[in-house]
């Protein structure tokens, strides 16, 4: 069985400050890991993904995430956020064929 | 490359009525997903197709929801009869294969009164 936990439902942060959105997973098989973003009134789009290889993955819009197998985590980071990063962020895990999304973290960037 | 298309974008119905949503995935994508996203929650998988076969429908309320993908291309999701708690955004996504990056459509926002 697989599960995904996003520990923070909301994260407020000031513009130009760094941010980390946390994601932990559990799985009995090897997994692929994803972060998706959903801007207000828009569909989900892929930010980045980890399939294999380097544990540090870089995505669009300056985001990156690090796969930590021992801690079963895949936290998302950005060194300096912009107002336009305000959105809902979803972590997802895929193992075998099942695809499971976390409950989401609402990032609110404050001016 | 055209993205995932969904229609309608918005639908308002009364409880006990029926409604159908349509999805056209990206050309060549074998896997198609339907999700229900209730306000403030993450997407919940309703059904997953691999070509025209069902891979996972464990969370589909089969007494009222049905879905088909007859020719392995576009798909229809139906609710009959609708309940108030079905108010949500219904998302369709497709991917080249199982477990790969999913590409989402804009969603259909359903309001059941």
JSON list of N, CA and C in Angstrom, two decimals, chain A residues 32 34 36 38 41-46 49 51 88 90 94-104 106, chain B residues 9 33 35 37 39-43 45 48 55-56 58 91 98-107 109:
[
{"chain": "A", "resi": 32, "resn": "UNK", "atom": "N", "xyz": [7.94, 6.39, -7.93]},
{"chain": "A", "resi": 32, "resn": "UNK", "atom": "CA", "xyz": [8.24, 7.65, -8.59]},
{"chain": "A", "resi": 32, "resn": "UNK", "atom": "C", "xyz": [7.55, 8.74, -7.76]},
{"chain": "A", "resi": 34, "resn": "UNK", "atom": "N", "xyz": [6.37, 12.96, -7.46]},
{"chain": "A", "resi": 34, "resn": "UNK", "atom": "CA", "xyz": [6.01, 14.12, -8.28]},
{"chain": "A", "resi": 34, "resn": "UNK", "atom": "C", "xyz": [5.56, 15.27, -7.38]},
{"chain": "A", "resi": 36, "resn": "UNK", "atom": "N", "xyz": [3.07, 18.60, -8.16]},
{"chain": "A", "resi": 36, "resn": "UNK", "atom": "CA", "xyz": [2.22, 19.32, -9.11]},
{"chain": "A", "resi": 36, "resn": "UNK", "atom": "C", "xyz": [1.80, 20.64, -8.46]},
{"chain": "A", "resi": 38, "resn": "UNK", "atom": "N", "xyz": [-1.17, 23.83, -8.69]},
{"chain": "A", "resi": 38, "resn": "UNK", "atom": "CA", "xyz": [-2.48, 24.25, -9.19]},
{"chain": "A", "resi": 38, "resn": "UNK", "atom": "C", "xyz": [-2.67, 25.72, -8.88]},
{"chain": "A", "resi": 41, "resn": "UNK", "atom": "N", "xyz": [-7.97, 28.67, -10.12]},
{"chain": "A", "resi": 41, "resn": "UNK", "atom": "CA", "xyz": [-8.88, 28.47, -11.26]},
{"chain": "A", "resi": 41, "resn": "UNK", "atom": "C", "xyz": [-8.19, 27.85, -12.47]},
{"chain": "A", "resi": 42, "resn": "UNK", "atom": "N", "xyz": [-7.13, 27.10, -12.23]},
{"chain": "A", "resi": 42, "resn": "UNK", "atom": "CA", "xyz": [-6.46, 26.41, -13.33]},
{"chain": "A", "resi": 42, "resn": "UNK", "atom": "C", "xyz": [-6.30, 24.94, -13.00]},
{"chain": "A", "resi": 43, "resn": "UNK", "atom": "N", "xyz": [-5.96, 24.15, -14.01]},
{"chain": "A", "resi": 43, "resn": "UNK", "atom": "CA", "xyz": [-5.71, 22.73, -13.80]},
{"chain": "A", "resi": 43, "resn": "UNK", "atom": "C", "xyz": [-4.34, 22.48, -13.20]},
{"chain": "A", "resi": 44, "resn": "UNK", "atom": "N", "xyz": [-4.09, 21.25, -12.81]},
{"chain": "A", "resi": 44, "resn": "UNK", "atom": "CA", "xyz": [-2.79, 20.88, -12.25]},
{"chain": "A", "resi": 44, "resn": "UNK", "atom": "C", "xyz": [-1.74, 20.78, -13.34]},
{"chain": "A", "resi": 45, "resn": "UNK", "atom": "N", "xyz": [-0.53, 21.17, -13.01]},
{"chain": "A", "resi": 45, "resn": "UNK", "atom": "CA", "xyz": [0.57, 20.99, -13.95]},
{"chain": "A", "resi": 45, "resn": "UNK", "atom": "C", "xyz": [1.80, 20.51, -13.19]},
{"chain": "A", "resi": 46, "resn": "UNK", "atom": "N", "xyz": [2.64, 19.76, -13.88]},
{"chain": "A", "resi": 46, "resn": "UNK", "atom": "CA", "xyz": [3.80, 19.17, -13.25]},
{"chain": "A", "resi": 46, "resn": "UNK", "atom": "C", "xyz": [4.86, 20.22, -12.96]},
{"chain": "A", "resi": 49, "resn": "UNK", "atom": "N", "xyz": [9.71, 15.96, -11.10]},
{"chain": "A", "resi": 49, "resn": "UNK", "atom": "CA", "xyz": [9.50, 14.56, -10.79]},
{"chain": "A", "resi": 49, "resn": "UNK", "atom": "C", "xyz": [10.83, 13.87, -10.51]},
{"chain": "A", "resi": 51, "resn": "UNK", "atom": "N", "xyz": [12.40, 10.10, -10.81]},
{"chain": "A", "resi": 51, "resn": "UNK", "atom": "CA", "xyz": [12.22, 8.73, -11.29]},
{"chain": "A", "resi": 51, "resn": "UNK", "atom": "C", "xyz": [13.37, 7.85, -10.82]},
{"chain": "A", "resi": 88, "resn": "UNK", "atom": "N", "xyz": [-1.71, 26.16, -4.95]},
{"chain": "A", "resi": 88, "resn": "UNK", "atom": "CA", "xyz": [-1.80, 24.92, -4.16]},
{"chain": "A", "resi": 88, "resn": "UNK", "atom": "C", "xyz": [-0.80, 23.94, -4.74]},
{"chain": "A", "resi": 90, "resn": "UNK", "atom": "N", "xyz": [0.72, 20.01, -4.74]},
{"chain": "A", "resi": 90, "resn": "UNK", "atom": "CA", "xyz": [0.37, 18.62, -4.42]},
{"chain": "A", "resi": 90, "resn": "UNK", "atom": "C", "xyz": [1.56, 17.71, -4.66]},
{"chain": "A", "resi": 94, "resn": "UNK", "atom": "N", "xyz": [3.81, 7.41, -7.16]},
{"chain": "A", "resi": 94, "resn": "UNK", "atom": "CA", "xyz": [3.35, 6.36, -8.08]},
{"chain": "A", "resi": 94, "resn": "UNK", "atom": "C", "xyz": [4.24, 5.13, -7.91]},
{"chain": "A", "resi": 95, "resn": "UNK", "atom": "N", "xyz": [3.61, 4.02, -7.59]},
{"chain": "A", "resi": 95, "resn": "UNK", "atom": "CA", "xyz": [4.31, 2.76, -7.47]},
{"chain": "A", "resi": 95, "resn": "UNK", "atom": "C", "xyz": [3.49, 1.70, -8.19]},
{"chain": "A", "resi": 96, "resn": "UNK", "atom": "N", "xyz": [4.12, 0.75, -8.80]},
{"chain": "A", "resi": 96, "resn": "UNK", "atom": "CA", "xyz": [3.39, -0.17, -9.71]},
{"chain": "A", "resi": 96, "resn": "UNK", "atom": "C", "xyz": [2.54, 0.68, -10.63]},
{"chain": "A", "resi": 97, "resn": "UNK", "atom": "N", "xyz": [1.22, 0.68, -10.46]},
{"chain": "A", "resi": 97, "resn": "UNK", "atom": "CA", "xyz": [0.42, 1.50, -11.34]},
{"chain": "A", "resi": 97, "resn": "UNK", "atom": "C", "xyz": [-0.42, 2.52, -10.59]},
{"chain": "A", "resi": 98, "resn": "UNK", "atom": "N", "xyz": [-0.47, 2.43, -9.25]},
{"chain": "A", "resi": 98, "resn": "UNK", "atom": "CA", "xyz": [-1.32, 3.35, -8.49]},
{"chain": "A", "resi": 98, "resn": "UNK", "atom": "C", "xyz": [-0.67, 4.72, -8.38]},
{"chain": "A", "resi": 99, "resn": "UNK", "atom": "N", "xyz": [-1.49, 5.72, -8.44]},
{"chain": "A", "resi": 99, "resn": "UNK", "atom": "CA", "xyz": [-1.05, 7.11, -8.39]},
{"chain": "A", "resi": 99, "resn": "UNK", "atom": "C", "xyz": [-1.85, 7.76, -7.27]},
{"chain": "A", "resi": 100, "resn": "UNK", "atom": "N", "xyz": [-1.14, 8.25, -6.23]},
{"chain": "A", "resi": 100, "resn": "UNK", "atom": "CA", "xyz": [-1.84, 8.81, -5.07]},
{"chain": "A", "resi": 100, "resn": "UNK", "atom": "C", "xyz": [-1.36, 10.23, -4.82]},
{"chain": "A", "resi": 101, "resn": "UNK", "atom": "N", "xyz": [-2.32, 11.15, -4.65]},
{"chain": "A", "resi": 101, "resn": "UNK", "atom": "CA", "xyz": [-2.01, 12.54, -4.35]},
{"chain": "A", "resi": 101, "resn": "UNK", "atom": "C", "xyz": [-2.14, 12.82, -2.86]},
{"chain": "A", "resi": 102, "resn": "UNK", "atom": "N", "xyz": [-1.31, 13.73, -2.38]},
{"chain": "A", "resi": 102, "resn": "UNK", "atom": "CA", "xyz": [-1.48, 14.25, -1.04]},
{"chain": "A", "resi": 102, "resn": "UNK", "atom": "C", "xyz": [-2.63, 15.23, -0.98]},
{"chain": "A", "resi": 103, "resn": "UNK", "atom": "N", "xyz": [-2.90, 15.72, 0.21]},
{"chain": "A", "resi": 103, "resn": "UNK", "atom": "CA", "xyz": [-4.05, 16.62, 0.40]},
{"chain": "A", "resi": 103, "resn": "UNK", "atom": "C", "xyz": [-3.75, 18.06, 0.00]},
{"chain": "A", "resi": 104, "resn": "UNK", "atom": "N", "xyz": [-2.49, 18.35, -0.29]},
{"chain": "A", "resi": 104, "resn": "UNK", "atom": "CA", "xyz": [-2.15, 19.67, -0.79]},
{"chain": "A", "resi": 104, "resn": "UNK", "atom": "C", "xyz": [-1.66, 20.63, 0.28]},
{"chain": "A", "resi": 106, "resn": "UNK", "atom": "N", "xyz": [-1.33, 24.83, 0.65]},
{"chain": "A", "resi": 106, "resn": "UNK", "atom": "CA", "xyz": [-1.63, 26.12, 0.04]},
{"chain": "A", "resi": 106, "resn": "UNK", "atom": "C", "xyz": [-0.52, 27.10, 0.40]},
{"chain": "B", "resi": 9, "resn": "UNK", "atom": "N", "xyz": [-17.20, 22.95, -19.11]},
{"chain": "B", "resi": 9, "resn": "UNK", "atom": "CA", "xyz": [-16.33, 23.51, -18.07]},
{"chain": "B", "resi": 9, "resn": "UNK", "atom": "C", "xyz": [-17.10, 23.71, -16.77]},
{"chain": "B", "resi": 33, "resn": "UNK", "atom": "N", "xyz": [-7.19, 8.99, -16.64]},
{"chain": "B", "resi": 33, "resn": "UNK", "atom": "CA", "xyz": [-7.64, 9.03, -15.25]},
{"chain": "B", "resi": 33, "resn": "UNK", "atom": "C", "xyz": [-8.80, 10.01, -15.10]},
{"chain": "B", "resi": 35, "resn": "UNK", "atom": "N", "xyz": [-10.53, 12.08, -11.87]},
{"chain": "B", "resi": 35, "resn": "UNK", "atom": "CA", "xyz": [-10.40, 12.42, -10.47]},
{"chain": "B", "resi": 35, "resn": "UNK", "atom": "C", "xyz": [-11.58, 13.29, -10.04]},
{"chain": "B", "resi": 37, "resn": "UNK", "atom": "N", "xyz": [-12.17, 16.28, -7.27]},
{"chain": "B", "resi": 37, "resn": "UNK", "atom": "CA", "xyz": [-11.49, 17.18, -6.35]},
{"chain": "B", "resi": 37, "resn": "UNK", "atom": "C", "xyz": [-12.53, 18.05, -5.65]},
{"chain": "B", "resi": 39, "resn": "UNK", "atom": "N", "xyz": [-13.58, 20.86, -2.94]},
{"chain": "B", "resi": 39, "resn": "UNK", "atom": "CA", "xyz": [-12.93, 22.12, -2.54]},
{"chain": "B", "resi": 39, "resn": "UNK", "atom": "C", "xyz": [-12.09, 21.93, -1.28]},
{"chain": "B", "resi": 40, "resn": "UNK", "atom": "N", "xyz": [-10.81, 22.33, -1.39]},
{"chain": "B", "resi": 40, "resn": "UNK", "atom": "CA", "xyz": [-9.91, 22.25, -0.25]},
{"chain": "B", "resi": 40, "resn": "UNK", "atom": "C", "xyz": [-9.24, 20.90, -0.07]},
{"chain": "B", "resi": 41, "resn": "UNK", "atom": "N", "xyz": [-9.47, 19.97, -0.99]},
{"chain": "B", "resi": 41, "resn": "UNK", "atom": "CA", "xyz": [-8.88, 18.64, -0.87]},
{"chain": "B", "resi": 41, "resn": "UNK", "atom": "C", "xyz": [-8.03, 18.32, -2.10]},
{"chain": "B", "resi": 42, "resn": "UNK", "atom": "N", "xyz": [-7.24, 17.27, -1.99]},
{"chain": "B", "resi": 42, "resn": "UNK", "atom": "CA", "xyz": [-6.47, 16.81, -3.13]},
{"chain": "B", "resi": 42, "resn": "UNK", "atom": "C", "xyz": [-7.33, 15.97, -4.06]},
{"chain": "B", "resi": 43, "resn": "UNK", "atom": "N", "xyz": [-6.86, 15.77, -5.28]},
{"chain": "B", "resi": 43, "resn": "UNK", "atom": "CA", "xyz": [-7.62, 14.95, -6.21]},
{"chain": "B", "resi": 43, "resn": "UNK", "atom": "C", "xyz": [-7.75, 13.51, -5.71]},
{"chain": "B", "resi": 45, "resn": "UNK", "atom": "N", "xyz": [-8.66, 9.73, -6.97]},
{"chain": "B", "resi": 45, "resn": "UNK", "atom": "CA", "xyz": [-8.83, 8.94, -8.19]},
{"chain": "B", "resi": 45, "resn": "UNK", "atom": "C", "xyz": [-10.16, 8.20, -8.16]},
{"chain": "B", "resi": 48, "resn": "UNK", "atom": "N", "xyz": [-9.23, 4.60, -13.41]},
{"chain": "B", "resi": 48, "resn": "UNK", "atom": "CA", "xyz": [-8.05, 4.65, -14.27]},
{"chain": "B", "resi": 48, "resn": "UNK", "atom": "C", "xyz": [-8.22, 3.62, -15.38]},
{"chain": "B", "resi": 55, "resn": "UNK", "atom": "N", "xyz": [-8.22, -0.29, -15.04]},
{"chain": "B", "resi": 55, "resn": "UNK", "atom": "CA", "xyz": [-7.12, -0.75, -14.20]},
{"chain": "B", "resi": 55, "resn": "UNK", "atom": "C", "xyz": [-7.49, -0.65, -12.72]},
{"chain": "B", "resi": 56, "resn": "UNK", "atom": "N", "xyz": [-8.16, 0.45, -12.37]},
{"chain": "B", "resi": 56, "resn": "UNK", "atom": "CA", "xyz": [-8.50, 0.68, -10.97]},
{"chain": "B", "resi": 56, "resn": "UNK", "atom": "C", "xyz": [-9.78, 1.51, -10.90]},
{"chain": "B", "resi": 58, "resn": "UNK", "atom": "N", "xyz": [-11.54, 1.27, -7.73]},
{"chain": "B", "resi": 58, "resn": "UNK", "atom": "CA", "xyz": [-11.87, 0.93, -6.35]},
{"chain": "B", "resi": 58, "resn": "UNK", "atom": "C", "xyz": [-12.55, 2.05, -5.58]},
{"chain": "B", "resi": 91, "resn": "UNK", "atom": "N", "xyz": [-11.70, 16.16, -12.71]},
{"chain": "B", "resi": 91, "resn": "UNK", "atom": "CA", "xyz": [-10.50, 16.32, -13.50]},
{"chain": "B", "resi": 91, "resn": "UNK", "atom": "C", "xyz": [-10.23, 15.07, -14.33]},
{"chain": "B", "resi": 98, "resn": "UNK", "atom": "N", "xyz": [1.44, 3.83, -17.48]},
{"chain": "B", "resi": 98, "resn": "UNK", "atom": "CA", "xyz": [1.20, 3.76, -16.04]},
{"chain": "B", "resi": 98, "resn": "UNK", "atom": "C", "xyz": [2.33, 4.40, -15.26]},
{"chain": "B", "resi": 99, "resn": "UNK", "atom": "N", "xyz": [1.97, 5.19, -14.25]},
{"chain": "B", "resi": 99, "resn": "UNK", "atom": "CA", "xyz": [2.96, 5.75, -13.35]},
{"chain": "B", "resi": 99, "resn": "UNK", "atom": "C", "xyz": [3.75, 6.91, -13.90]},
{"chain": "B", "resi": 100, "resn": "UNK", "atom": "N", "xyz": [3.51, 7.32, -15.13]},
{"chain": "B", "resi": 100, "resn": "UNK", "atom": "CA", "xyz": [4.27, 8.42, -15.72]},
{"chain": "B", "resi": 100, "resn": "UNK", "atom": "C", "xyz": [3.60, 9.76, -15.46]},
{"chain": "B", "resi": 101, "resn": "UNK", "atom": "N", "xyz": [4.25, 10.83, -15.86]},
{"chain": "B", "resi": 101, "resn": "UNK", "atom": "CA", "xyz": [3.71, 12.17, -15.66]},
{"chain": "B", "resi": 101, "resn": "UNK", "atom": "C", "xyz": [2.29, 12.26, -16.21]},
{"chain": "B", "resi": 102, "resn": "UNK", "atom": "N", "xyz": [1.41, 12.85, -15.43]},
{"chain": "B", "resi": 102, "resn": "UNK", "atom": "CA", "xyz": [0.04, 13.04, -15.87]},
{"chain": "B", "resi": 102, "resn": "UNK", "atom": "C", "xyz": [-0.15, 14.46, -16.38]},
{"chain": "B", "resi": 103, "resn": "UNK", "atom": "N", "xyz": [-0.92, 14.58, -17.42]},
{"chain": "B", "resi": 103, "resn": "UNK", "atom": "CA", "xyz": [-1.27, 15.88, -18.00]},
{"chain": "B", "resi": 103, "resn": "UNK", "atom": "C", "xyz": [-2.76, 16.08, -17.77]},
{"chain": "B", "resi": 104, "resn": "UNK", "atom": "N", "xyz": [-3.08, 17.19, -17.10]},
{"chain": "B", "resi": 104, "resn": "UNK", "atom": "CA", "xyz": [-4.45, 17.41, -16.67]},
{"chain": "B", "resi": 104, "resn": "UNK", "atom": "C", "xyz": [-5.20, 18.35, -17.60]},
{"chain": "B", "resi": 105, "resn": "UNK", "atom": "N", "xyz": [-6.48, 18.08, -17.72]},
{"chain": "B", "resi": 105, "resn": "UNK", "atom": "CA", "xyz": [-7.38, 19.00, -18.38]},
{"chain": "B", "resi": 105, "resn": "UNK", "atom": "C", "xyz": [-7.79, 20.11, -17.43]},
{"chain": "B", "resi": 106, "resn": "UNK", "atom": "N", "xyz": [-8.57, 21.08, -17.91]},
{"chain": "B", "resi": 106, "resn": "UNK", "atom": "CA", "xyz": [-8.97, 22.21, -17.06]},
{"chain": "B", "resi": 106, "resn": "UNK", "atom": "C", "xyz": [-10.01, 21.86, -16.01]},
{"chain": "B", "resi": 107, "resn": "UNK", "atom": "N", "xyz": [-10.66, 20.69, -16.17]},
{"chain": "B", "resi": 107, "resn": "UNK", "atom": "CA", "xyz": [-11.65, 20.28, -15.19]},
{"chain": "B", "resi": 107, "resn": "UNK", "atom": "C", "xyz": [-13.05, 20.73, -15.53]},
{"chain": "B", "resi": 109, "resn": "UNK", "atom": "N", "xyz": [-16.38, 21.91, -13.42]},
{"chain": "B", "resi": 109, "resn": "UNK", "atom": "CA", "xyz": [-16.87, 22.29, -12.08]},
{"chain": "B", "resi": 109, "resn": "UNK", "atom": "C", "xyz": [-18.35, 21.98, -12.01]}
]
